[in-house]
Amino acid sequence: VSEKVEWGKEEQKVVEAKEEEPPEKEKPNFETSGLLALEDNSKNGVPLRYVEPPEARKSPVRWRLYLFKPGEDKETAIIKIHKGTRYFFGKDRRVVDIPTDHPTCSKQHAVLQYRLVKGTV
């Protein structure tokens, strides 16, 4: 039996410390937690609200997206949207490929997805 001393009083009191039982160890839990799926389905540490389907493919056609600003006749940017299988639109610039700065758009607003359907993309 170990002894415990209380300090700070005129007299030192010796108090017997009771040996406490160690708390029960948590048993292993082998259920799926979803953390691996979350880690796989995130971009720059932000979880994505979209899961890419298994039939996702790159487009064989070279598509481009021309961005225009109001009042200008010439495009301000050209985005080649044939290089990937999907493109995110929205406000969260850490996640999206094409930012949309409109008040009605959400952080992860829309996705342009190429898929293989009936043998064609």
mmCIF file of C-alpha atoms in Angstrom:
data_model
loop_
_atom_site.group_PDB
_atom_site.id
_atom_site.type_symbol
_atom_site.label_atom_id
_atom_site.label_comp_id
_atom_site.label_asym_id
_atom_site.label_seq_id
_atom_site.Cartn_x
_atom_site.Cartn_y
_atom_site.Cartn_z
ATOM 1 C CA VAL A 1 0.000 0.000 0.000
ATOM 2 C CA SER A 2 1.446 3.328 -1.012
ATOM 3 C CA GLU A 3 1.158 6.434 1.129
ATOM 4 C CA LYS A 4 -0.057 9.815 -0.064
ATOM 5 C CA VAL A 5 1.049 13.040 1.626
ATOM 6 C CA GLU A 6 -1.100 16.178 1.547
ATOM 7 C CA TRP A 7 0.949 19.370 1.544
ATOM 8 C CA GLY A 8 0.052 22.937 2.447
ATOM 9 C CA LYS A 9 -1.218 22.468 6.009
ATOM 10 C CA GLU A 10 0.549 22.930 9.298
ATOM 11 C CA GLU A 11 0.526 19.256 9.918
ATOM 12 C CA GLN A 12 1.261 16.691 7.310
ATOM 13 C CA LYS A 13 -1.478 14.138 7.067
ATOM 14 C CA VAL A 14 -0.668 10.729 5.817
ATOM 15 C CA VAL A 15 -3.548 9.319 3.857
ATOM 16 C CA GLU A 16 -3.668 5.787 2.677
ATOM 17 C CA ALA A 17 -4.196 5.689 -1.037
ATOM 18 C CA LYS A 18 -6.582 3.062 -2.177
ATOM 19 C CA GLU A 19 -5.424 0.983 -5.040
ATOM 20 C CA GLU A 20 -7.917 1.648 -7.803
ATOM 21 C CA GLU A 21 -8.762 -0.835 -10.476
ATOM 22 C CA PRO A 22 -7.589 0.258 -13.925
ATOM 23 C CA PRO A 23 -10.442 1.292 -16.223
ATOM 24 C CA GLU A 24 -11.641 -1.286 -18.720
ATOM 25 C CA LYS A 25 -9.878 -1.117 -22.044
ATOM 26 C CA GLU A 26 -12.024 -0.316 -25.021
ATOM 27 C CA LYS A 27 -12.600 -3.396 -27.110
ATOM 28 C CA PRO A 28 -11.648 -3.243 -30.799
ATOM 29 C CA ASN A 29 -14.405 -2.073 -33.121
ATOM 30 C CA PHE A 30 -14.156 -3.526 -36.620
ATOM 31 C CA GLU A 31 -17.189 -1.706 -38.031
ATOM 32 C CA THR A 32 -16.737 0.543 -41.058
ATOM 33 C CA SER A 33 -16.244 4.146 -39.993
ATOM 34 C CA GLY A 34 -16.290 5.775 -43.422
ATOM 35 C CA LEU A 35 -12.979 7.574 -42.805
ATOM 36 C CA LEU A 36 -11.220 5.796 -45.673
ATOM 37 C CA ALA A 37 -13.995 6.763 -48.078
ATOM 38 C CA LEU A 38 -13.836 10.335 -46.809
ATOM 39 C CA GLU A 39 -10.067 10.431 -47.286
ATOM 40 C CA ASP A 40 -10.437 9.030 -50.796
ATOM 41 C CA ASN A 41 -13.252 11.440 -51.695
ATOM 42 C CA SER A 42 -11.664 14.755 -50.720
ATOM 43 C CA LYS A 43 -9.688 17.466 -52.451
ATOM 44 C CA ASN A 44 -7.204 19.678 -50.571
ATOM 45 C CA GLY A 45 -8.600 18.364 -47.296
ATOM 46 C CA VAL A 46 -12.193 19.380 -48.099
ATOM 47 C CA PRO A 47 -14.710 16.509 -48.324
ATOM 48 C CA LEU A 48 -16.483 16.418 -51.669
ATOM 49 C CA ARG A 49 -20.250 16.157 -51.898
ATOM 50 C CA TYR A 50 -19.948 14.222 -55.142
ATOM 51 C CA VAL A 51 -18.829 10.655 -55.728
ATOM 52 C CA GLU A 52 -17.454 9.885 -59.158
ATOM 53 C CA PRO A 53 -19.243 6.921 -60.793
ATOM 54 C CA PRO A 54 -17.304 3.815 -61.893
ATOM 55 C CA GLU A 55 -18.182 4.462 -65.563
ATOM 56 C CA ALA A 56 -16.326 7.828 -65.549
ATOM 57 C CA ARG A 57 -14.067 8.289 -68.583
ATOM 58 C CA LYS A 58 -12.080 11.041 -70.275
ATOM 59 C CA SER A 59 -13.699 12.550 -73.343
ATOM 60 C CA PRO A 60 -12.207 11.570 -76.723
ATOM 61 C CA VAL A 61 -13.457 14.905 -78.141
ATOM 62 C CA ARG A 62 -11.426 18.031 -77.360
ATOM 63 C CA TRP A 63 -13.925 20.309 -75.606
ATOM 64 C CA ARG A 64 -13.186 23.902 -74.598
ATOM 65 C CA LEU A 65 -15.046 26.333 -72.388
ATOM 66 C CA TYR A 66 -14.763 30.014 -73.323
ATOM 67 C CA LEU A 67 -15.223 32.500 -70.465
ATOM 68 C CA PHE A 68 -16.571 35.958 -71.243
ATOM 69 C CA LYS A 69 -16.989 38.949 -68.935
ATOM 70 C CA PRO A 70 -19.985 41.267 -69.386
ATOM 71 C CA GLY A 71 -19.266 44.165 -71.709
ATOM 72 C CA GLU A 72 -16.216 42.541 -73.343
ATOM 73 C CA ASP A 73 -16.209 41.149 -76.874
ATOM 74 C CA LYS A 74 -13.209 38.854 -76.502
ATOM 75 C CA GLU A 75 -13.025 35.835 -74.198
ATOM 76 C CA THR A 76 -11.036 36.318 -70.990
ATOM 77 C CA ALA A 77 -10.013 32.675 -70.616
ATOM 78 C CA ILE A 78 -10.178 29.328 -72.381
ATOM 79 C CA ILE A 79 -10.530 26.207 -70.235
ATOM 80 C CA LYS A 80 -9.815 22.855 -71.866
ATOM 81 C CA ILE A 81 -12.420 20.559 -70.340
ATOM 82 C CA HIS A 82 -11.437 17.372 -72.180
ATOM 83 C CA LYS A 83 -8.367 16.609 -70.040
ATOM 84 C CA GLY A 84 -10.234 15.238 -67.001
ATOM 85 C CA THR A 85 -13.195 13.000 -66.259
ATOM 86 C CA ARG A 86 -15.082 15.636 -64.237
ATOM 87 C CA TYR A 87 -15.050 19.368 -63.516
ATOM 88 C CA PHE A 88 -16.445 21.091 -60.416
ATOM 89 C CA PHE A 89 -18.227 24.446 -60.522
ATOM 90 C CA GLY A 90 -18.746 26.530 -57.371
ATOM 91 C CA LYS A 91 -17.434 29.173 -54.977
ATOM 92 C CA ASP A 92 -14.949 27.175 -52.866
ATOM 93 C CA ARG A 93 -11.695 27.772 -54.752
ATOM 94 C CA ARG A 94 -9.867 25.044 -52.793
ATOM 95 C CA VAL A 95 -12.127 22.438 -54.412
ATOM 96 C CA VAL A 96 -13.578 23.679 -57.685
ATOM 97 C CA ASP A 97 -11.982 23.604 -61.112
ATOM 98 C CA ILE A 98 -14.101 26.427 -62.519
ATOM 99 C CA PRO A 99 -14.987 29.142 -59.952
ATOM 100 C CA THR A 100 -18.382 30.821 -60.121
ATOM 101 C CA ASP A 101 -18.670 34.039 -58.125
ATOM 102 C CA HIS A 102 -22.430 34.464 -58.250
ATOM 103 C CA PRO A 103 -24.540 34.935 -55.099
ATOM 104 C CA THR A 104 -26.918 32.120 -56.086
ATOM 105 C CA CYS A 105 -24.143 29.523 -56.448
ATOM 106 C CA SER A 106 -23.071 27.280 -53.573
ATOM 107 C CA LYS A 107 -19.549 26.176 -52.569
ATOM 108 C CA GLN A 108 -19.825 22.942 -54.591
ATOM 109 C CA HIS A 109 -22.548 23.884 -57.035
ATOM 110 C CA ALA A 110 -22.369 21.602 -60.069
ATOM 111 C CA VAL A 111 -20.302 18.910 -61.748
ATOM 112 C CA LEU A 112 -19.648 18.299 -65.434
ATOM 113 C CA GLN A 113 -19.066 14.529 -65.629
ATOM 114 C CA TYR A 114 -18.001 12.453 -68.638
ATOM 115 C CA ARG A 115 -19.338 8.879 -68.509
ATOM 116 C CA LEU A 116 -19.247 5.789 -70.698
ATOM 117 C CA VAL A 117 -22.888 5.045 -71.593
ATOM 118 C CA LYS A 118 -23.810 2.439 -74.230
ATOM 119 C CA GLY A 119 -20.252 2.357 -75.560
ATOM 120 C CA THR A 120 -19.862 6.108 -76.095
ATOM 121 C CA VAL A 121 -18.582 8.912 -73.876
#
